[in-house]
XYZ file of C-alpha atoms in Angstrom:
322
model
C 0.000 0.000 0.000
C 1.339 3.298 -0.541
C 0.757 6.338 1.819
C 0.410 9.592 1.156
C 3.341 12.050 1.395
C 1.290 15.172 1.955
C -1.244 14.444 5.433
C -3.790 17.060 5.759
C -4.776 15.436 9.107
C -1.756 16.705 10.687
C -2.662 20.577 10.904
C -6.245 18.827 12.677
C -4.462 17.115 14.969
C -5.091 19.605 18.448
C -7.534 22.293 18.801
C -4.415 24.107 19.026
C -3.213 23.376 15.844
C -6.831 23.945 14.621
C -7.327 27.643 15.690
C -3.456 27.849 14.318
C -4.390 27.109 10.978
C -8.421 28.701 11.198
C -8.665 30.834 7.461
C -12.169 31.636 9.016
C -12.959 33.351 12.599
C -15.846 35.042 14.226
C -15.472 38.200 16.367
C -18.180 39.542 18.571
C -17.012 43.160 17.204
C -18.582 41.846 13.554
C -21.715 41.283 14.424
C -25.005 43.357 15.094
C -27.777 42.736 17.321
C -31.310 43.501 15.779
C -33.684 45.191 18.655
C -36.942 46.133 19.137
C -38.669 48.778 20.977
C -42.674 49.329 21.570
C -44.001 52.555 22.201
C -47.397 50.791 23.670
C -45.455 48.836 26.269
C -44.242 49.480 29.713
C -42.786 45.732 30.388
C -40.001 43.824 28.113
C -42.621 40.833 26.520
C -41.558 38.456 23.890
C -42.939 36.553 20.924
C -43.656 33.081 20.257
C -42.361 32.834 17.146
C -38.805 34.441 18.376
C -37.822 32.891 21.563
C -35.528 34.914 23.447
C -35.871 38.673 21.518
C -37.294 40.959 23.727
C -39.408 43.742 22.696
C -38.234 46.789 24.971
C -40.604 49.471 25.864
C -39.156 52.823 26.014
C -37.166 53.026 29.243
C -34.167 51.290 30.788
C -31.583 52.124 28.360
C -28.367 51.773 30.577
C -29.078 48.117 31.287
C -30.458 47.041 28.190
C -27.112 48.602 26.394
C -24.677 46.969 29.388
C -26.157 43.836 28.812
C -25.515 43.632 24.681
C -22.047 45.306 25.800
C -21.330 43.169 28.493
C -21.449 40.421 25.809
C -18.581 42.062 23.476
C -21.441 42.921 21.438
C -21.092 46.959 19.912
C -23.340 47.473 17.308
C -27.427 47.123 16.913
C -29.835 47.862 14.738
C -33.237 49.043 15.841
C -36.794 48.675 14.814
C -39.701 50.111 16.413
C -43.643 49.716 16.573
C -45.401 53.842 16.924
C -48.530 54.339 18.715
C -50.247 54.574 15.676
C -50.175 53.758 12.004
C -51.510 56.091 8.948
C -51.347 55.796 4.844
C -47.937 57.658 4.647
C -46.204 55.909 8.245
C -45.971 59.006 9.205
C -44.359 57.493 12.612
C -41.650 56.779 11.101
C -40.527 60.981 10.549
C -41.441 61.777 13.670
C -39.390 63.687 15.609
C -40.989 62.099 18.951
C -41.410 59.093 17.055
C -40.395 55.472 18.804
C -37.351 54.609 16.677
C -36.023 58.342 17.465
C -36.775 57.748 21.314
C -34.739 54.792 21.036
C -32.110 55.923 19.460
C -31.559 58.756 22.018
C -31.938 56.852 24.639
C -29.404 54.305 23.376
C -26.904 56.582 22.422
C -27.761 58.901 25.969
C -26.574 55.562 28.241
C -24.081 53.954 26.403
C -21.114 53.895 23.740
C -23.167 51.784 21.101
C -22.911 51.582 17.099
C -26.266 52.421 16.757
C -28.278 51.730 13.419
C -31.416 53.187 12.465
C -33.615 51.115 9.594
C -35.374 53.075 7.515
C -38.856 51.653 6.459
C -42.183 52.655 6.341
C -43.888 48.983 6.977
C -44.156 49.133 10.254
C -45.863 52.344 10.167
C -47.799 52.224 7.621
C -51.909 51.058 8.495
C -51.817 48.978 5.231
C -48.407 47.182 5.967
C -46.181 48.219 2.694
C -42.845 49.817 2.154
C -44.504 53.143 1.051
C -47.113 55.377 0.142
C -49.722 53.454 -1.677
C -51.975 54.396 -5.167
C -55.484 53.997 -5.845
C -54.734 50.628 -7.596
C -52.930 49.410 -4.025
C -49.214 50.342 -5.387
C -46.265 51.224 -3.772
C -45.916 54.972 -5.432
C -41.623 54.771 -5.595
C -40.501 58.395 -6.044
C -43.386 59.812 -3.112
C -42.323 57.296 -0.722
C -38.466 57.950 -1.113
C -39.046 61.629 -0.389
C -40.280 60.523 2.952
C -37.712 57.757 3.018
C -35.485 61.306 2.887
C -37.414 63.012 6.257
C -37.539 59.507 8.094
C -33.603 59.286 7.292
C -32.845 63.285 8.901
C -35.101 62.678 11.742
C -33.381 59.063 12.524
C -29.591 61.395 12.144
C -30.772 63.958 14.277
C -31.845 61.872 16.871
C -27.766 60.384 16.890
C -28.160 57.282 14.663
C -24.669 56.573 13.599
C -25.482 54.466 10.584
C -28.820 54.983 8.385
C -29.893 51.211 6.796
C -33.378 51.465 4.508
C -34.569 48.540 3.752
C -37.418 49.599 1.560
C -36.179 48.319 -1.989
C -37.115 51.593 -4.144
C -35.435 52.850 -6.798
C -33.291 54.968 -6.332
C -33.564 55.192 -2.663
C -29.942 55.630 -1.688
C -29.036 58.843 -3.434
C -32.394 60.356 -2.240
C -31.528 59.267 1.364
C -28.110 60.602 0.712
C -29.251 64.059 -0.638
C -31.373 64.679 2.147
C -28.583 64.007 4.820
C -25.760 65.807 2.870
C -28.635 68.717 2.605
C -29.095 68.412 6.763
C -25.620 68.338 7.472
C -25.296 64.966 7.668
C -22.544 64.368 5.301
C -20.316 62.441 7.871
C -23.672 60.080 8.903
C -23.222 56.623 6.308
C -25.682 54.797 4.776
C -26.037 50.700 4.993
C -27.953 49.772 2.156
C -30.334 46.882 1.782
C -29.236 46.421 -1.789
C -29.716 43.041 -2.133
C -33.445 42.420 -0.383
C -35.282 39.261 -1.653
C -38.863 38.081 -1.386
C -38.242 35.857 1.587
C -40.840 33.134 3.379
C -38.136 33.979 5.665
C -38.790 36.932 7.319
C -42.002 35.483 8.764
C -41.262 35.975 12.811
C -40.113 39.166 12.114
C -43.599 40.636 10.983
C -45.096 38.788 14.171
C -42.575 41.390 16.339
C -42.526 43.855 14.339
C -46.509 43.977 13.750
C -45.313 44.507 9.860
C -47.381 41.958 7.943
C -48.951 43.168 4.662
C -52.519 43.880 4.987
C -53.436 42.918 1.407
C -51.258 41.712 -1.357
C -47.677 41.111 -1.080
C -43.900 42.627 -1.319
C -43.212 40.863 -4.513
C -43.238 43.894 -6.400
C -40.465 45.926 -4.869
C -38.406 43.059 -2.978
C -36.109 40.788 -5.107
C -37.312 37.396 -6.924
C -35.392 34.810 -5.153
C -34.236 32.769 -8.022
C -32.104 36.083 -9.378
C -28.605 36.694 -8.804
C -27.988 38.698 -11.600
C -30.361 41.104 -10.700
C -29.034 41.382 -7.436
C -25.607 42.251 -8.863
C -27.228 45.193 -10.750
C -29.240 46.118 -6.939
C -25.946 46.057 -5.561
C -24.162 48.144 -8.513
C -26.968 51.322 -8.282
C -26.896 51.765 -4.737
C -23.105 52.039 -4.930
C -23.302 54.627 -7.626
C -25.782 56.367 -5.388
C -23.369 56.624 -2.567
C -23.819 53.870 -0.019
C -21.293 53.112 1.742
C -21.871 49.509 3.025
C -24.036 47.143 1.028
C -26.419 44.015 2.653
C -27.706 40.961 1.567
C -31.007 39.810 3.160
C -31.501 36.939 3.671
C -28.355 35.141 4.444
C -28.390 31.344 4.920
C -30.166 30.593 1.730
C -28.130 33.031 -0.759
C -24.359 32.694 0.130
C -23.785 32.351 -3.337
C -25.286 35.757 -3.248
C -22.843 37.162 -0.498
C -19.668 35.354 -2.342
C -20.375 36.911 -5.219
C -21.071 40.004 -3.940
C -18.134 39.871 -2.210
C -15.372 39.131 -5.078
C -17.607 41.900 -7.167
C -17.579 44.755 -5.115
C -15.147 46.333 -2.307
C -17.207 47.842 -0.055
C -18.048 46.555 3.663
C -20.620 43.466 3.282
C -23.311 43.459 5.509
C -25.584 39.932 5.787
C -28.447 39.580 7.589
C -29.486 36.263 9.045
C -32.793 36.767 9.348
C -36.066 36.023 11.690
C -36.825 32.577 9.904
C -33.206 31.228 10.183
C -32.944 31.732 13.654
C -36.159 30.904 14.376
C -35.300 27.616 13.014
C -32.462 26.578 14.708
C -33.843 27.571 18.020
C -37.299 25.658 17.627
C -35.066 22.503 16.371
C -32.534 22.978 19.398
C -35.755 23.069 21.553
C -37.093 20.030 20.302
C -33.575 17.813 20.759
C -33.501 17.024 17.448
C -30.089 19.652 16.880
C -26.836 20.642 19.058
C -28.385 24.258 19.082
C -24.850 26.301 20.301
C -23.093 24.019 17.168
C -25.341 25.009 14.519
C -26.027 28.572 15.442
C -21.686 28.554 15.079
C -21.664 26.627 12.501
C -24.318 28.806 10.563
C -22.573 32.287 11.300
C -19.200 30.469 10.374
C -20.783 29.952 7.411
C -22.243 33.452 6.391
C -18.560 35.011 7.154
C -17.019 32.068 4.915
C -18.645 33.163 2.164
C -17.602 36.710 2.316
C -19.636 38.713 4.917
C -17.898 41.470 6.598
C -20.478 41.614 9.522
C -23.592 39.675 10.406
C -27.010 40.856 11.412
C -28.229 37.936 14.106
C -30.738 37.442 16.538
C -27.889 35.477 17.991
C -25.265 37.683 18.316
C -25.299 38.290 22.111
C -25.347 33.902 22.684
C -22.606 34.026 19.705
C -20.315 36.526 21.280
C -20.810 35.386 24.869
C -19.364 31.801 23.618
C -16.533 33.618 21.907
C-alpha cells in the first residue's frame, strides 16, 4: 500500500493546531444585534415565534445597552412599533417618534454603534414599504421623499449608521441628498441592496406587527431565483453613494454574499434573518439539533462566504461563547 506524502490530518491534529491554521474566525465586534422597541409597552414581553428577543418598551436604556455590551457585542440595529399607524407611516418621521426615542436613549446611556432602519412597513396602516396608489401600489418616487425626512429625523436623533430597507429605486441617493442637505454628510448609509422576497422573514412581521394587509412585497423586494439582478441592486446603490451594502436573507443566498463579495469592495453586511434563527432555536428546543453548534456553525458559514459583519438574533449567545 502506498501512503500519502502530503497528510492534511496533521494541521487537525489539536484544537491548538486547529485555531493555528483557522482561514475563518468570528469576532463579537462583527456582528449586530437587531432590537426592538414598543411605544405601547411598559414591560419587556416576547414573541412566540422568536424565543428569546425581547421587545423593549421605552425606558431602561443603561441596562439594556450593558447587557448587549457586556457580551462584546457593539453594534445594533433598531426597529420600532409607533402608537399609531396612517397611509404615509408618518411614525416613522417623527421627531418624537419610537425609533427616534430609542435611538436617544441608546446613544444617551451607552457607547453603542447604533443603526437606524429606515422603512415605512411598520408604520404604515396597510403594511407596505410606502405610500400606496389607488390601484394598491407602492408609489416609488413619493415614498423615497419621505424615506429622505424619516432618514434626517433618525440622524438627528444620533443614529450613527442609516440602513433602509425599503427596496425603491433609487432610494440611496435620495436618502443621501437629504442628509448631505441636513448636514449629515459624515452620517453613512447601509444599504439593503440586495433584499429578496423571503418566506423567511415570517417571525419578524409577528414582532414587528409589519405583515402586509393585502397583497404582497413581490413587487419591490427581489425574486429569489435572481442573482444577476441582485448584482445590478448592488451596482446602483453604490453609484448612489452607499457606503456599506447588505444581503437579506443570508443562509439561503451565500452564493449571493460570495459573489457580492469578489464583485464589489465595499463593507458586506448579511443579515441572518427572523426565519433562520427561528429555526435553529425551535429545532434545538425540540432535541432534534446541538443548538450552540449550529447557530456557530451557521454564522461560520455566512462570514465564509464573504460577509464582513452579520445581522443575528444570535449575536449576544454568539459573542458570549466567543
Amino acid at each position: 500500500m502506498i501512503y500519502p506524502d502530503v497528510r492534511l490530518r496533521r494541521l487537525r491534529q489539536s484544537e491548538r493546531m486547529r485555531n493555528l491554521v483557522a482561514e475563518t474566525r468570528l469576532h463579537p465586534d462583527q456582528f449586530v444585534l437587531p432590537m426592538f422597541f414598543d411605544a405601547n409597552i411598559s414591560e419587556t414581553k416576547t414573541t412566540a415565534s422568536m424565543p428569546g428577543v425581547p421587545t423593549h418598551p421605552l425606558k431602561g436604556y443603561d441596562a439594556i445597552a450593558s447587557g448587549i455590551q457586556d457580551s462584546g457585542v457593539n453594534s445594533v440595529l433598531v426597529f420600532g412599533i409607533p402608537t399609531h399607524k396612517d397611509a404615509v407611516g408618518s411614525g416613522a418621521y417623527e421627531k418624537e417618534g419610537v425609533v427616534q426615542k430609542a435611538i436617544e436613549g441608546l446613544k444617551e446611556n451607552s457607547d453603542l454603534m447604533v443603526i437606524a432602519d429606515l422603512c415605512l412597513c411598520e408604520y404604515t396602516d396597510h403594511g407596505h414599504c410606502g405610500v400606496l396608489d389607488a390601484d394598491g401600489c407602492v408609489v416609488n418616487d413619493d415614498t423615497i421623499e419621505l424615506y429622505g425626512k424619516t432618514a434626517v429625523s433618525q440622524a438627528e436623533a444620533g443614529a450613527d449608521i442609516i440602513a433602509p430597507s425599503g427596496m425603491m429605486d433609487g432610494q440611496i441617493a435620495a436618502i443621501r441628498m437629504a442628509l448631505d442637505d441636513a448636514g449629515f454628510k459624515n452620517v453613512p448609509i447601509m444599504a439593503y441592496s440586495a433584499k429578496f422576497y423571503s418566506a423567511y422573514y415570517g417571525p419578524f412581521r409577528d414582532v414587528a406587527e409589519s405583515a402586509p394587509g393585502k397583497g404582497n412585497r413581490a413587487g419591490y423586494q427581489m425574486q429569489c431565483g435572481n442573482r444577476l439582478e441582485a448584482m445590478r441592486e448592488i451596482e446602483m446603490d453604490v453609484a448612489e453613494g452607499a457606503d456599506m451594502i447588505m444581503v437579506k436573507p443570508a443562509g439561503p443566498y451565500l452564493d449571493i454574499i460570495r459573489e457580492a463579495r469578489d464583485r464589489f469592495d465595499l463593507p458586506l453586511a448579511a443579515y441572518q434573518v427572523s426565519g433562520e434563527y427561528a429555526m435553529i432555536k425551535s429545532a434545538a428546543a425540540n432535541g432534534w439539533i446541538d443548538g450552540e453548534r449550529i447557530m456557530m456553525e451557521s454564522l461560520l458559514g455566512i462570514k465564509r462566504a464573504g460577509a464582513d459583519m452579520i445581522i443575528t438574533y444570535f449575536a449576544e449567545e454568539a459573542a458570549r461563547m466567543l
